[in-house]
Coordinates of N, CA, C and O and ligand atoms in Angstrom, one line a residue:
X1 N 122.6 35.4 191.4 CA 121.6 36.4 191.2 C 121.3 37.1 192.6 O 121.3 36.5 193.6
X2 N 121.0 38.4 192.5 CA 120.9 39.1 193.8 C 119.7 39.9 193.9 O 119.8 41.1 194.4
X3 N 118.5 39.4 193.5 CA 117.3 40.2 193.7 C 117.0 40.3 195.2 O 117.1 39.3 195.9
X4 N 116.7 41.5 195.7 CA 116.4 41.7 197.1 C 114.9 42.0 197.2 O 114.3 42.6 196.2
X5 N 114.3 41.7 198.3 CA 112.9 42.0 198.5 C 112.7 43.5 198.9 O 113.4 44.0 199.7
X6 N 111.8 44.1 198.2 CA 111.5 45.5 198.4 C 110.4 45.6 199.5 O 109.3 45.1 199.4
X7 N 110.8 46.3 200.6 CA 109.9 46.4 201.7 C 108.9 47.5 201.4 O 109.2 48.5 200.7
X8 N 107.7 47.4 202.0 CA 106.7 48.5 201.9 C 106.8 49.5 203.0 O 107.6 49.2 204.0
X9 N 106.1 50.6 202.9 CA 106.3 51.6 203.9 C 105.7 51.3 205.2 O 105.7 52.0 206.2
X10 N 105.0 50.1 205.3 CA 104.6 49.6 206.6 C 105.7 49.1 207.4 O 105.6 48.9 208.6
X11 N 106.8 48.8 206.8 CA 108.0 48.2 207.5 C 108.7 49.3 208.3 O 109.0 50.4 207.7
X12 N 109.1 49.1 209.5 CA 109.8 50.0 210.3 C 111.1 50.5 209.7 O 111.6 51.6 209.9
X13 N 111.8 49.7 208.8 CA 113.0 50.0 208.2 C 112.9 51.3 207.3 O 113.9 52.0 207.1
X14 N 111.7 51.5 206.8 CA 111.5 52.7 206.0 C 111.4 54.0 206.7 O 111.3 55.1 206.2
X15 N 111.4 53.9 208.1 CA 111.2 55.1 208.9 C 112.3 55.4 209.9 O 112.1 56.0 210.9
X16 N 113.5 54.8 209.5 CA 114.6 55.0 210.4 C 115.7 55.8 209.7 O 115.8 55.8 208.5
X17 N 116.5 56.5 210.5 CA 117.6 57.3 209.9 C 118.8 56.3 209.7 O 119.1 55.6 210.6
X18 N 119.3 56.3 208.5 CA 120.3 55.3 208.1 C 121.7 55.8 208.5 O 122.0 57.0 208.6
X19 N 122.6 54.8 208.8 CA 124.0 55.1 209.2 C 124.9 55.3 208.0 O 124.7 54.7 207.0
X20 N 125.9 56.1 208.1 CA 126.9 56.3 207.0 C 127.6 54.9 206.7 O 127.7 54.1 207.6
X21 N 128.0 54.8 205.5 CA 128.9 53.7 205.1 C 130.3 54.0 205.5 O 130.8 55.1 205.2
X22 N 131.0 53.1 206.1 CA 132.4 53.3 206.5 C 133.3 52.3 205.8 O 134.5 52.5 205.6
X23 N 132.7 51.1 205.4 CA 133.5 50.1 204.7 C 133.2 50.0 203.2 O 132.0 49.6 202.9
X24 N 134.1 50.3 202.4 CA 133.8 50.2 200.9 C 134.4 48.9 200.4 O 135.3 48.8 199.6
X25 N 133.7 47.9 200.9 CA 134.2 46.5 200.6 C 133.3 45.7 199.7 O 132.4 46.3 199.1
X26 N 133.6 44.5 199.6 CA 132.8 43.6 198.7 C 131.4 43.5 199.1 O 130.5 43.3 198.3
X27 N 131.1 43.7 200.4 CA 129.7 43.6 200.8 C 128.9 44.8 200.3 O 127.8 44.6 199.9
X28 N 129.5 46.0 200.3 CA 128.9 47.1 199.7 C 128.7 47.0 198.2 O 127.6 47.3 197.7
X29 N 129.7 46.4 197.5 CA 129.6 46.2 196.1 C 128.5 45.3 195.8 O 127.7 45.5 194.8
X30 N 128.4 44.2 196.6 CA 127.3 43.2 196.4 C 125.9 43.9 196.6 O 125.0 43.7 195.8
X31 N 125.8 44.7 197.6 CA 124.6 45.5 197.9 C 124.2 46.3 196.7 O 123.1 46.3 196.2
X32 N 125.2 47.1 196.2 CA 124.9 48.0 195.0 C 124.5 47.2 193.8 O 123.6 47.6 193.1
X33 N 125.2 46.1 193.5 CA 124.9 45.2 192.4 C 123.4 44.7 192.5 O 122.7 44.7 191.6
X34 N 123.1 44.2 193.7 CA 121.8 43.6 194.0 C 120.7 44.7 193.8 O 119.6 44.4 193.3
X35 N 121.0 45.9 194.3 CA 120.0 47.0 194.2 C 119.8 47.3 192.8 O 118.6 47.6 192.4
X36 N 120.8 47.4 191.9 CA 120.6 47.7 190.5 C 119.8 46.6 189.9 O 118.9 46.9 189.1
X37 N 120.0 45.4 190.2 CA 119.2 44.3 189.6 C 117.8 44.4 190.1 O 116.8 44.2 189.3
X38 N 117.6 44.7 191.4 CA 116.3 44.8 192.0 C 115.5 46.0 191.3 O 114.3 45.9 191.0
X39 N 116.2 47.1 191.1 CA 115.6 48.3 190.5 C 115.1 48.0 189.1 O 114.0 48.3 188.7
X40 N 116.0 47.3 188.3 CA 115.7 47.0 186.9 C 114.5 46.0 186.9 O 113.5 46.2 186.1
X41 N 114.5 45.0 187.7 CA 113.4 44.1 187.8 C 112.0 44.8 188.1 O 111.0 44.4 187.6
X42 N 112.1 45.8 189.0 CA 110.9 46.5 189.4 C 110.5 47.6 188.5 O 109.5 48.3 188.7
X43 N 111.4 47.9 187.5 CA 111.1 49.0 186.6 C 111.1 50.3 187.3 O 110.2 51.2 186.9
X44 N 111.9 50.5 188.3 CA 111.9 51.8 189.0 C 113.0 52.7 188.5 O 113.8 52.4 187.6
X45 N 112.9 53.9 189.1 CA 113.9 55.0 188.7 C 115.0 55.1 189.8 O 116.1 55.4 189.5
X46 N 114.6 54.8 191.0 CA 115.6 54.9 192.1 C 115.2 54.0 193.2 O 114.1 53.5 193.3
X47 N 116.3 53.7 194.0 CA 116.1 52.7 195.1 C 117.1 53.1 196.2 O 118.2 53.4 195.9
X48 N 116.6 53.0 197.4 CA 117.4 53.3 198.6 C 117.6 52.1 199.4 O 116.7 51.2 199.5
X49 N 118.8 51.9 200.0 CA 119.1 50.7 200.8 C 118.1 50.3 201.8 O 117.8 49.2 202.0
X50 N 117.5 51.3 202.6 CA 116.5 50.9 203.6 C 115.3 50.2 202.9 O 114.6 49.4 203.6
X51 N 115.0 50.5 201.6 CA 113.9 49.8 201.0 C 114.2 48.3 200.8 O 113.2 47.5 200.6
X52 N 115.4 47.9 200.9 CA 115.7 46.4 200.9 C 116.2 46.0 202.3 O 116.9 45.0 202.4
X53 N 115.9 46.8 203.3 CA 116.2 46.4 204.7 C 117.6 46.7 205.2 O 117.9 46.3 206.3
X54 N 118.4 47.5 204.4 CA 119.7 47.8 204.9 C 119.8 49.3 205.3 O 119.6 50.2 204.5
X55 N 120.0 49.5 206.6 CA 119.9 50.9 207.1 C 121.2 51.6 207.0 O 121.9 52.0 208.0
X56 N 121.7 51.7 205.7 CA 122.9 52.4 205.4 C 122.6 53.5 204.4 O 121.7 53.4 203.6
X57 N 123.5 54.5 204.3 CA 123.3 55.7 203.4 C 123.8 55.3 202.0 O 124.8 55.8 201.6
X58 N 122.9 54.6 201.3 CA 123.2 54.1 199.9 C 122.0 54.2 199.1 O 120.9 53.8 199.5
X59 N 122.1 54.9 197.9 CA 121.0 54.9 197.0 C 121.5 54.8 195.6 O 122.7 55.0 195.3
X60 N 120.7 54.3 194.7 CA 121.0 54.3 193.3 C 119.9 55.0 192.5 O 118.7 55.0 192.9
X61 N 120.3 55.7 191.4 CA 119.3 56.4 190.6 C 119.6 56.1 189.1 O 120.8 56.2 188.7
X62 N 118.6 55.7 188.4 CA 118.7 55.5 187.0 C 118.5 56.8 186.3 O 117.4 57.4 186.2
X63 N 119.7 57.4 185.8 CA 119.6 58.7 185.2 C 119.4 58.6 183.6 O 119.6 59.6 182.9
X64 N 119.1 57.4 183.2 CA 118.8 57.3 181.7 C 119.8 56.4 181.0 O 119.5 55.3 180.6
X65 N 121.0 56.9 181.0 CA 122.0 56.1 180.3 C 122.9 55.3 181.2 O 123.8 54.5 180.8
X66 N 122.7 55.5 182.5 CA 123.5 54.7 183.5 C 122.8 54.7 184.9 O 121.9 55.5 185.1
X67 N 123.3 53.9 185.7 CA 122.9 53.9 187.1 C 123.9 54.6 187.9 O 125.1 54.2 188.0
X68 N 123.5 55.7 188.6 CA 124.4 56.4 189.5 C 124.3 55.8 190.9 O 123.2 55.7 191.4
X69 N 125.5 55.5 191.4 CA 125.5 55.0 192.8 C 126.0 56.1 193.7 O 127.0 56.7 193.5
X70 N 125.1 56.3 194.7 CA 125.4 57.4 195.7 C 125.6 56.8 197.1 O 124.6 56.3 197.7
X71 N 126.8 56.9 197.6 CA 127.1 56.4 198.9 C 127.4 57.6 199.8 O 128.1 58.5 199.4
X72 N 126.7 57.7 200.9 CA 126.8 58.8 201.9 C 126.5 60.2 201.2 O 127.3 61.1 201.3
X73 N 125.4 60.2 200.4 CA 125.1 61.4 199.7 C 124.6 62.6 200.5 O 124.0 62.4 201.5
X74 N 125.0 63.8 200.1 CA 124.4 65.0 200.7 C 123.9 65.9 199.6 O 124.5 66.0 198.5
X75 N 122.9 66.7 199.9 CA 122.4 67.7 198.9 C 123.3 68.9 199.0 O 123.4 69.5 200.1
X76 N 123.9 69.3 197.9 CA 124.8 70.5 197.9 C 124.0 71.7 197.5 O 124.3 72.8 198.0
X77 N 123.1 71.6 196.6 CA 122.4 72.7 196.0 C 121.1 72.3 195.4 O 121.0 71.3 194.8
X78 N 120.1 73.2 195.5 CA 118.9 73.0 194.8 C 118.4 74.3 194.3 O 118.8 75.4 194.7
X79 N 117.6 74.3 193.2 CA 117.1 75.5 192.6 C 115.7 75.2 192.0 O 115.5 74.1 191.5
X80 N 114.9 76.3 192.0 CA 113.6 76.2 191.3 C 112.6 75.3 192.0 O 112.8 74.9 193.1
X81 N 111.6 74.9 191.2 CA 110.5 74.2 191.8 C 109.7 73.4 190.8 O 109.7 73.9 189.6
X82 N 109.2 72.3 191.1 CA 108.4 71.5 190.2 C 107.3 70.8 191.1 O 107.6 70.4 192.2
X83 N 106.1 70.7 190.6 CA 105.1 70.0 191.3 C 104.6 68.9 190.3 O 104.2 69.2 189.2
X84 N 104.7 67.7 190.8 CA 104.3 66.6 189.9 C 104.0 65.3 190.6 O 104.2 65.2 191.8
X85 N 103.7 64.3 189.8 CA 103.4 63.0 190.3 C 104.6 62.3 190.7 O 105.7 62.3 190.1
X86 N 104.6 61.6 191.9 CA 105.7 60.9 192.4 C 105.2 59.5 192.9 O 104.2 59.5 193.6
X87 N 106.0 58.5 192.6 CA 105.7 57.2 193.2 C 106.9 56.6 193.9 O 108.0 57.2 193.9
X88 N 106.7 55.4 194.5 CA 107.8 54.8 195.2 C 107.5 53.3 195.2 O 106.4 52.8 195.4
X89 N 108.6 52.5 195.0 CA 108.4 51.1 194.9 C 107.9 50.5 196.3 O 107.4 49.4 196.3
X90 N 108.1 51.3 197.3 CA 107.6 50.9 198.6 C 106.2 51.3 198.9 O 105.6 50.9 200.0
X91 N 105.6 52.0 198.0 CA 104.2 52.4 198.1 C 103.5 52.0 196.8 O 103.1 52.8 195.9
X92 N 103.4 50.7 196.6 CA 102.9 50.2 195.3 C 101.5 50.6 194.8 O 100.6 50.7 195.7
X93 N 101.4 51.0 193.6 CA 100.1 51.3 193.0 C 99.6 52.7 193.3 O 98.5 53.0 192.8
X94 N 100.3 53.5 194.0 CA 99.8 54.8 194.3 C 100.8 55.9 193.9 O 102.0 55.6 193.8
X95 N 100.3 57.1 193.7 CA 101.1 58.2 193.3 C 100.6 59.4 194.0 O 99.4 59.6 194.3
X96 N 101.6 60.3 194.4 CA 101.2 61.5 195.1 C 101.7 62.7 194.3 O 102.6 62.6 193.5
X97 N 101.1 63.9 194.7 CA 101.5 65.1 194.2 C 102.5 65.7 195.1 O 102.2 66.0 196.3
X98 N 103.8 65.9 194.6 CA 104.9 66.3 195.5 C 105.6 67.5 194.9 O 105.9 67.5 193.7
X99 N 105.8 68.5 195.7 CA 106.6 69.7 195.3 C 108.1 69.4 195.6 O 108.5 69.0 196.7
X100 N 108.9 69.5 194.5 CA 110.4 69.3 194.7 C 111.1 70.4 194.0 O 110.6 71.1 193.1
X101 N 112.4 70.6 194.2 CA 113.2 71.5 193.5 C 113.3 71.1 192.0 O 113.3 69.8 191.7
X102 N 113.5 72.0 191.1 CA 113.6 71.6 189.7 C 115.0 71.1 189.4 O 115.2 70.3 188.5
X103 N 116.0 71.6 190.2 CA 117.4 71.2 190.0 C 118.0 70.8 191.3 O 117.6 71.4 192.3
X104 N 118.8 69.8 191.2 CA 119.5 69.4 192.4 C 120.9 68.9 192.1 O 121.2 68.3 191.1
X105 N 121.8 69.3 193.0 CA 123.2 68.8 192.9 C 123.6 68.1 194.2 O 123.4 68.6 195.3
X106 N 124.1 66.9 194.0 CA 124.4 66.0 195.1 C 125.9 65.7 195.2 O 126.6 65.5 194.1
X107 N 126.5 65.6 196.4 CA 127.9 65.2 196.5 C 127.8 63.8 197.2 O 127.0 63.6 198.2
X108 N 128.6 62.9 196.7 CA 128.5 61.5 197.3 C 129.8 60.8 197.1 O 130.7 61.3 196.3
X109 N 129.9 59.6 197.7 CA 131.1 58.8 197.4 C 130.6 57.7 196.4 O 129.5 57.2 196.4
X110 N 131.6 57.2 195.6 CA 131.3 56.0 194.8 C 131.6 54.8 195.6 O 131.9 54.8 196.7
X111 N 131.5 53.6 194.9 CA 131.6 52.4 195.6 C 133.0 52.1 196.1 O 133.2 51.2 196.9
X112 N 134.0 52.9 195.7 CA 135.3 52.8 196.2 C 135.7 53.9 197.2 O 136.8 53.9 197.7
X113 N 134.7 54.7 197.5 CA 135.0 55.8 198.5 C 135.4 57.1 198.0 O 135.7 58.0 198.7
X114 N 135.5 57.2 196.6 CA 136.0 58.5 196.0 C 134.8 59.4 195.9 O 133.7 59.0 195.5
X115 N 135.0 60.7 196.3 CA 133.9 61.7 196.3 C 133.7 62.2 194.9 O 134.7 62.4 194.1
X116 N 132.5 62.5 194.5 CA 132.1 63.1 193.3 C 130.9 63.9 193.4 O 130.2 63.8 194.4
X117 N 130.6 64.7 192.4 CA 129.3 65.5 192.4 C 128.5 65.1 191.2 O 129.1 64.8 190.1
X118 N 127.2 65.1 191.3 CA 126.3 64.8 190.2 C 125.1 65.8 190.3 O 124.6 66.1 191.4
X119 N 124.6 66.2 189.1 CA 123.5 67.1 189.1 C 122.5 66.7 188.2 O 122.7 65.9 187.3
X120 N 121.2 67.2 188.4 CA 120.2 66.8 187.5 C 119.0 67.7 187.6 O 118.9 68.5 188.5
X121 N 118.1 67.6 186.6 CA 116.9 68.4 186.5 C 115.7 67.5 186.4 O 115.8 66.3 186.1
X122 N 114.5 68.1 186.6 CA 113.3 67.4 186.4 C 113.2 66.1 187.1 O 113.4 66.1 188.3
X123 N 113.0 65.0 186.4 CA 112.8 63.7 187.1 C 114.0 63.3 187.9 O 113.9 62.6 188.9
X124 N 115.2 63.6 187.4 CA 116.4 63.2 188.1 C 116.6 64.0 189.4 O 116.9 63.4 190.4
X125 N 116.3 65.3 189.4 CA 116.3 66.1 190.6 C 115.3 65.6 191.6 O 115.5 65.4 192.8
X126 N 114.1 65.3 191.0 CA 113.0 64.7 191.9 C 113.5 63.4 192.6 O 113.3 63.2 193.7
X127 N 114.1 62.6 191.8 CA 114.6 61.3 192.3 C 115.7 61.4 193.3 O 115.6 60.7 194.3
X128 N 116.6 62.3 193.1 CA 117.7 62.6 194.1 C 117.0 63.0 195.4 O 117.4 62.4 196.5
X129 N 116.1 63.9 195.4 CA 115.4 64.3 196.6 C 114.7 63.2 197.3 O 114.8 63.0 198.5
X130 N 113.9 62.5 196.5 CA 113.1 61.3 197.0 C 114.0 60.3 197.7 O 113.7 59.8 198.8
X131 N 115.1 59.9 197.0 CA 116.0 58.8 197.5 C 116.7 59.3 198.7 O 116.9 58.5 199.7
X132 N 117.2 60.5 198.7 CA 117.9 61.0 199.9 C 117.0 61.1 201.1 O 117.4 60.8 202.2
X133 N 115.8 61.5 200.9 CA 114.8 61.5 201.9 C 114.7 60.1 202.6 O 114.6 60.0 203.8
X134 N 114.7 59.0 201.8 CA 114.6 57.7 202.3 C 115.7 57.4 203.4 O 115.5 56.7 204.3
X135 N 116.9 58.0 203.2 CA 118.0 57.8 204.1 C 117.7 58.4 205.5 O 118.4 58.1 206.4
X136 N 116.8 59.4 205.5 CA 116.4 60.0 206.8 C 115.1 59.5 207.2 O 114.4 60.1 208.1
X137 N 114.7 58.3 206.7 CA 113.4 57.7 207.1 C 112.1 58.4 206.6 O 111.1 58.2 207.2
X138 N 112.3 59.2 205.6 CA 111.1 59.9 205.1 C 110.6 59.3 203.8 O 111.4 59.2 202.8
X139 N 109.4 59.0 203.8 CA 108.7 58.5 202.6 C 107.9 59.6 202.0 O 107.4 60.5 202.7
X140 N 107.8 59.6 200.6 CA 107.2 60.8 200.0 C 105.8 61.1 200.5 O 105.4 62.3 200.5
X141 N 105.1 60.1 201.0 CA 103.7 60.3 201.4 C 103.7 61.3 202.6 O 102.7 61.9 202.9
X142 N 104.9 61.4 203.3 CA 104.9 62.4 204.4 C 105.2 63.8 204.0 O 105.0 64.7 204.8
X143 N 105.6 64.0 202.8 CA 105.9 65.4 202.3 C 105.0 65.8 201.1 O 105.1 66.9 200.6
X144 N 104.1 64.9 200.7 CA 103.3 65.2 199.5 C 102.1 66.1 199.9 O 101.8 66.3 201.1
X145 N 101.5 66.7 198.8 CA 100.3 67.5 199.1 C 99.1 66.5 199.3 O 98.4 66.7 200.2
X146 N 99.0 65.5 198.4 CA 97.9 64.6 198.5 C 98.2 63.4 197.5 O 99.0 63.6 196.6
X147 N 97.5 62.3 197.7 CA 97.5 61.2 196.7 C 96.8 61.7 195.4 O 95.8 62.4 195.5
X148 N 97.2 61.2 194.3 CA 96.5 61.4 193.1 C 95.3 60.5 193.0 O 95.4 59.3 193.5
X149 N 94.2 60.9 192.4 CA 93.0 60.1 192.3 C 93.1 59.1 191.1 O 94.0 59.3 190.3
X150 N 92.3 58.1 191.1 CA 92.2 57.2 190.0 C 92.1 57.9 188.7 O 92.7 57.6 187.7
X151 N 91.1 58.9 188.7 CA 90.8 59.6 187.5 C 92.1 60.4 187.0 O 92.4 60.4 185.8
X152 N 92.8 61.0 187.9 CA 94.0 61.7 187.5 C 95.1 60.8 186.9 O 95.7 61.1 186.0
X153 N 95.2 59.6 187.5 CA 96.1 58.6 187.0 C 95.8 58.1 185.6 O 96.6 57.9 184.8
X154 N 94.5 57.9 185.4 CA 94.0 57.4 184.1 C 94.3 58.4 183.0 O 94.7 58.1 181.9
X155 N 94.2 59.7 183.4 CA 94.4 60.8 182.4 C 95.9 61.1 182.2 O 96.2 61.9 181.4
X156 N 96.8 60.5 183.0 CA 98.2 60.8 182.9 C 98.9 59.8 182.0 O 98.7 58.6 182.0
X157 N 99.6 60.4 181.1 CA 100.3 59.5 180.0 C 101.5 58.7 180.6 O 101.9 57.8 180.1
X158 N 101.9 59.2 181.8 CA 103.1 58.6 182.4 C 102.9 57.1 182.6 O 102.3 56.6 183.5
Ligands
NI201 NI1 110.9 55.6 197.3

């Protein structure tokens, strides 16, 4: 079993720029497997390697019917705008109001080093932006308008 500990944003690892992955080996595969398990256990939508203390450019996103693994991802294209509630497993119990693109297209490598592109809208686009930010040491609280209040959270069906 490979549950990893999720660090909070008080940890310095959450505020560093991550290095590219150069070895697509069993260690990377173990990291990705562990991250998927950790994400499922935490009921999250996305997870970035620095959140489990690994300063490499690796994120995973639950796009609904599968977990997309993004190694060395870059944002290719964004379009539109959405403003909504956003949370982070490293900022437990709180949500912020964050403006993001409505659409996002990402280019990344898979666990074997092959390049591919993936796109998404709404929460998927939001998640791509949020997770890629983590790789540059940016937590959403640094780009949000403000935290949501208790009252706003109570009234939110999410
Ligand atoms: Ni996060």
